[in-house]
Short mmCIF file of C-alpha atoms and ligand atoms in Angstrom, two decimals:
data_model
loop_
_atom_site.label_atom_id
_atom_site.label_comp_id
_atom_site.label_asym_id
_atom_site.label_seq_id
_atom_site.Cartn_x
_atom_site.Cartn_y
_atom_site.Cartn_z
CA MET A 1059 -13.38 -13.28 -17.45
CA MET A 1060 -10.59 -15.86 -17.46
CA ILE A 1061 -8.66 -13.86 -14.90
CA LEU A 1062 -11.69 -13.42 -12.70
CA GLY A 1063 -12.28 -17.16 -12.81
CA LEU A 1064 -8.71 -17.87 -11.80
CA CYS A 1065 -8.87 -15.45 -8.89
CA LEU A 1066 -12.13 -16.94 -7.75
CA SER A 1067 -10.85 -20.49 -7.79
CA ALA A 1068 -7.64 -19.45 -6.00
CA PHE A 1069 -9.86 -17.88 -3.37
CA LEU A 1070 -12.02 -20.96 -2.99
CA ILE A 1071 -9.09 -23.38 -2.90
CA GLY A 1072 -7.23 -21.11 -0.52
CA ARG A 1073 -9.97 -21.23 2.09
CA PRO A 1074 -9.12 -23.23 5.15
CA ASN A 1075 -11.35 -26.26 5.41
CA GLY A 1076 -9.40 -28.87 7.32
CA GLU A 1077 -6.96 -29.14 10.17
CA ASN A 1078 -4.16 -30.25 7.88
CA ASP A 1079 -4.70 -27.45 5.46
CA GLN A 1080 -4.60 -24.89 8.23
CA GLN A 1081 -1.53 -26.37 9.87
CA SER A 1082 0.54 -26.59 6.74
CA LYS A 1083 -0.34 -23.20 5.28
CA LYS A 1084 -0.46 -20.97 8.27
CA GLY A 1085 2.17 -22.40 10.56
CA SER A 1086 1.83 -21.96 14.27
CA GLU A 1087 -1.11 -20.25 15.91
CA VAL A 1088 -0.80 -16.53 16.59
CA SER A 1089 -1.65 -15.48 20.14
CA PHE A 1090 -3.57 -12.24 20.49
CA ALA A 1091 -2.12 -11.45 23.92
CA GLU A 1092 1.46 -12.50 23.28
CA ASP A 1093 2.07 -11.83 19.61
CA LEU A 1094 -0.40 -9.34 18.19
CA PHE A 1095 -1.34 -7.05 21.07
CA PRO A 1096 2.25 -5.86 21.66
CA VAL A 1097 2.36 -4.81 17.98
CA ILE A 1098 -0.97 -3.00 18.32
CA LYS A 1099 0.22 -1.24 21.46
CA LYS A 1100 3.43 -0.19 19.78
CA TYR A 1101 1.97 1.15 16.54
CA CYS A 1102 -1.76 1.74 16.87
CA ALA A 1103 -3.16 2.23 20.36
CA ALA A 1104 -1.84 5.74 20.95
CA CYS A 1105 -4.11 7.14 18.25
CA HIS A 1106 -6.87 4.54 18.44
CA SER A 1107 -7.76 5.24 22.08
CA GLN A 1108 -10.78 6.56 23.93
CA GLU A 1109 -8.58 9.27 25.34
CA ALA A 1110 -7.56 10.48 21.92
CA ASP A 1111 -11.28 10.41 21.00
CA HIS A 1112 -10.28 8.87 17.74
CA PRO A 1113 -12.10 10.11 14.60
CA SER A 1114 -12.30 6.63 13.05
CA GLY A 1115 -14.39 5.47 16.03
CA LEU A 1116 -12.22 2.35 16.29
CA PHE A 1117 -10.38 1.83 19.55
CA MET A 1118 -7.60 -0.69 20.13
CA GLU A 1119 -6.98 -0.75 23.84
CA THR A 1120 -8.50 -4.16 24.50
CA TYR A 1121 -9.49 -7.28 22.56
CA GLU A 1122 -13.14 -6.18 22.73
CA ASP A 1123 -12.20 -2.78 21.25
CA VAL A 1124 -10.38 -4.40 18.34
CA MET A 1125 -13.39 -6.61 17.64
CA GLY A 1126 -15.72 -3.60 17.75
CA GLU A 1127 -16.90 -1.22 15.06
CA GLY A 1128 -15.30 1.84 13.58
CA ARG A 1129 -16.93 4.28 11.19
CA HIS A 1130 -16.64 1.66 8.47
CA GLY A 1131 -18.16 -1.14 10.53
CA LYS A 1132 -16.45 -4.13 12.07
CA ALA A 1133 -12.68 -3.96 11.57
CA VAL A 1134 -12.23 -7.72 11.98
CA ILE A 1135 -14.15 -10.42 10.14
CA PRO A 1136 -12.90 -13.59 11.88
CA GLY A 1137 -11.47 -16.07 9.37
CA ASN A 1138 -11.34 -13.51 6.56
CA ALA A 1139 -8.40 -11.09 6.57
CA GLY A 1140 -9.23 -10.19 2.98
CA LYS A 1141 -12.46 -8.56 4.17
CA SER A 1142 -11.07 -7.13 7.41
CA ASN A 1143 -10.28 -3.43 7.55
CA LEU A 1144 -7.79 -4.05 10.36
CA TYR A 1145 -5.59 -5.93 7.88
CA GLN A 1146 -6.54 -4.14 4.65
CA LYS A 1147 -5.55 -0.78 6.14
CA LEU A 1148 -1.98 -2.05 6.53
CA LEU A 1149 -1.56 -2.79 2.83
CA PRO A 1150 -0.91 -0.38 -0.02
CA ALA A 1151 -4.18 0.93 -1.51
CA PRO A 1152 -6.52 0.37 1.45
CA PRO A 1153 -10.28 0.34 0.71
CA PHE A 1154 -10.62 3.87 2.14
CA GLY A 1155 -8.48 6.53 3.81
CA ARG A 1156 -4.76 6.15 4.40
CA VAL A 1157 -2.37 3.27 5.00
CA MET A 1158 -1.88 2.67 8.73
CA PRO A 1159 -0.03 3.94 10.59
CA PRO A 1160 -0.41 7.26 8.74
CA SER A 1161 3.23 8.24 8.94
CA ARG A 1162 6.03 8.13 6.42
CA ARG A 1163 8.63 7.26 9.00
CA ILE A 1164 6.85 4.57 10.98
CA LYS A 1165 6.27 1.31 9.15
CA LEU A 1166 5.38 -2.18 10.25
CA THR A 1167 7.70 -4.94 9.10
CA PRO A 1168 6.26 -7.51 6.66
CA GLU A 1169 6.36 -10.03 9.55
CA GLU A 1170 4.26 -7.75 11.76
CA ILE A 1171 1.71 -7.24 8.98
CA GLU A 1172 1.64 -10.99 8.48
CA LEU A 1173 0.76 -11.46 12.16
CA PHE A 1174 -2.46 -9.50 11.62
CA ARG A 1175 -3.36 -11.62 8.60
CA ARG A 1176 -2.66 -14.94 10.29
CA TRP A 1177 -4.43 -14.01 13.51
CA ILE A 1178 -7.60 -12.96 11.61
CA ASP A 1179 -7.50 -15.98 9.27
CA GLN A 1180 -7.09 -18.25 12.31
CA GLY A 1181 -10.39 -16.96 13.69
CA ALA A 1182 -9.35 -13.77 15.56
CA LYS A 1183 -9.41 -15.55 18.90
CA ASN A 1184 -8.92 -13.99 22.29
CA ASN A 1185 -6.00 -16.31 22.96
C1 HEC B 1347 -1.11 8.83 14.04
C2 HEC B 1347 -2.42 8.28 14.41
C3 HEC B 1347 -2.75 6.86 13.95
C4 HEC B 1347 -2.03 5.70 14.17
C5 HEC B 1347 -0.68 5.55 14.89
C6 HEC B 1347 -2.83 4.63 13.62
N1 HEC B 1347 -3.99 5.11 13.08
FE1 HEC B 1347 -5.50 4.00 12.22
N2 HEC B 1347 -6.51 5.72 11.78
C7 HEC B 1347 -6.06 7.01 12.03
C8 HEC B 1347 -6.97 7.97 11.42
C9 HEC B 1347 -6.83 9.49 11.47
C10 HEC B 1347 -8.01 7.21 10.79
C11 HEC B 1347 -9.21 7.74 9.99
C12 HEC B 1347 -8.80 8.06 8.56
C13 HEC B 1347 -8.53 6.84 7.70
O1 HEC B 1347 -9.34 5.89 7.70
O2 HEC B 1347 -7.51 6.83 7.00
C14 HEC B 1347 -7.68 5.80 11.05
C15 HEC B 1347 -8.48 4.75 10.62
C16 HEC B 1347 -8.20 3.40 10.86
C17 HEC B 1347 -9.07 2.30 10.51
C18 HEC B 1347 -10.46 2.40 9.90
C19 HEC B 1347 -11.55 2.30 10.97
C20 HEC B 1347 -12.91 2.63 10.41
O3 HEC B 1347 -13.85 1.82 10.60
O4 HEC B 1347 -13.05 3.67 9.78
C21 HEC B 1347 -8.41 1.15 10.84
C22 HEC B 1347 -8.90 -0.28 10.66
C23 HEC B 1347 -7.13 1.53 11.40
N3 HEC B 1347 -7.03 2.91 11.40
C24 HEC B 1347 -6.16 0.65 11.82
C25 HEC B 1347 -4.94 1.04 12.37
C26 HEC B 1347 -3.92 0.09 12.77
C27 HEC B 1347 -4.03 -1.42 12.65
C28 HEC B 1347 -2.87 0.83 13.27
C29 HEC B 1347 -1.54 0.32 13.79
C30 HEC B 1347 -0.78 -0.50 12.88
C31 HEC B 1347 -3.25 2.22 13.18
N4 HEC B 1347 -4.50 2.31 12.63
C32 HEC B 1347 -2.45 3.29 13.63
C33 HEC B 1347 -4.95 7.36 12.78
C34 HEC B 1347 -3.98 6.48 13.24
#
């Protein structure tokens, strides 16, 4: 119970609620087009494409695709990486299925994974 309480308060305190808070904690703003999309193209889009008729139902060829729904619903909950499959699937022990990308040899760097988290927590903008 104690532990649950601690986690909960960390979660509440950790939520962005002011400009200052956001600036200091998250650093500079991540650009979808310039920072994140190249990473998605490099690691994700080949499988998550219309052409590949991807089984997850989630495509990643455009911003609109990424914001769309896969078999498990919306992959991105703007402002909440902790609830976003797009980010959770990059971490060990994802909520379902395998860690992305599903390959032992290909791995994102911690910095690349962090880009996903920051972009979602900053509102998942088309910027
Ligand atoms: C080699 C092909 C392949 C690559 C590359 C790949 N994925 Fe996937 N992805 C899959 C498969 C297959 C599934 C369905 C099974 C599962 O959920 O583990 C899936 C499922 C998903 C889902 C769940 C969608 C839903 O609603 O069910 C997300 C989110 C996802 N992938 C994100 C990513 C991201 C982000 C990348 C790039 C870092 C990536 N994937 C790269 C094959 C791939």
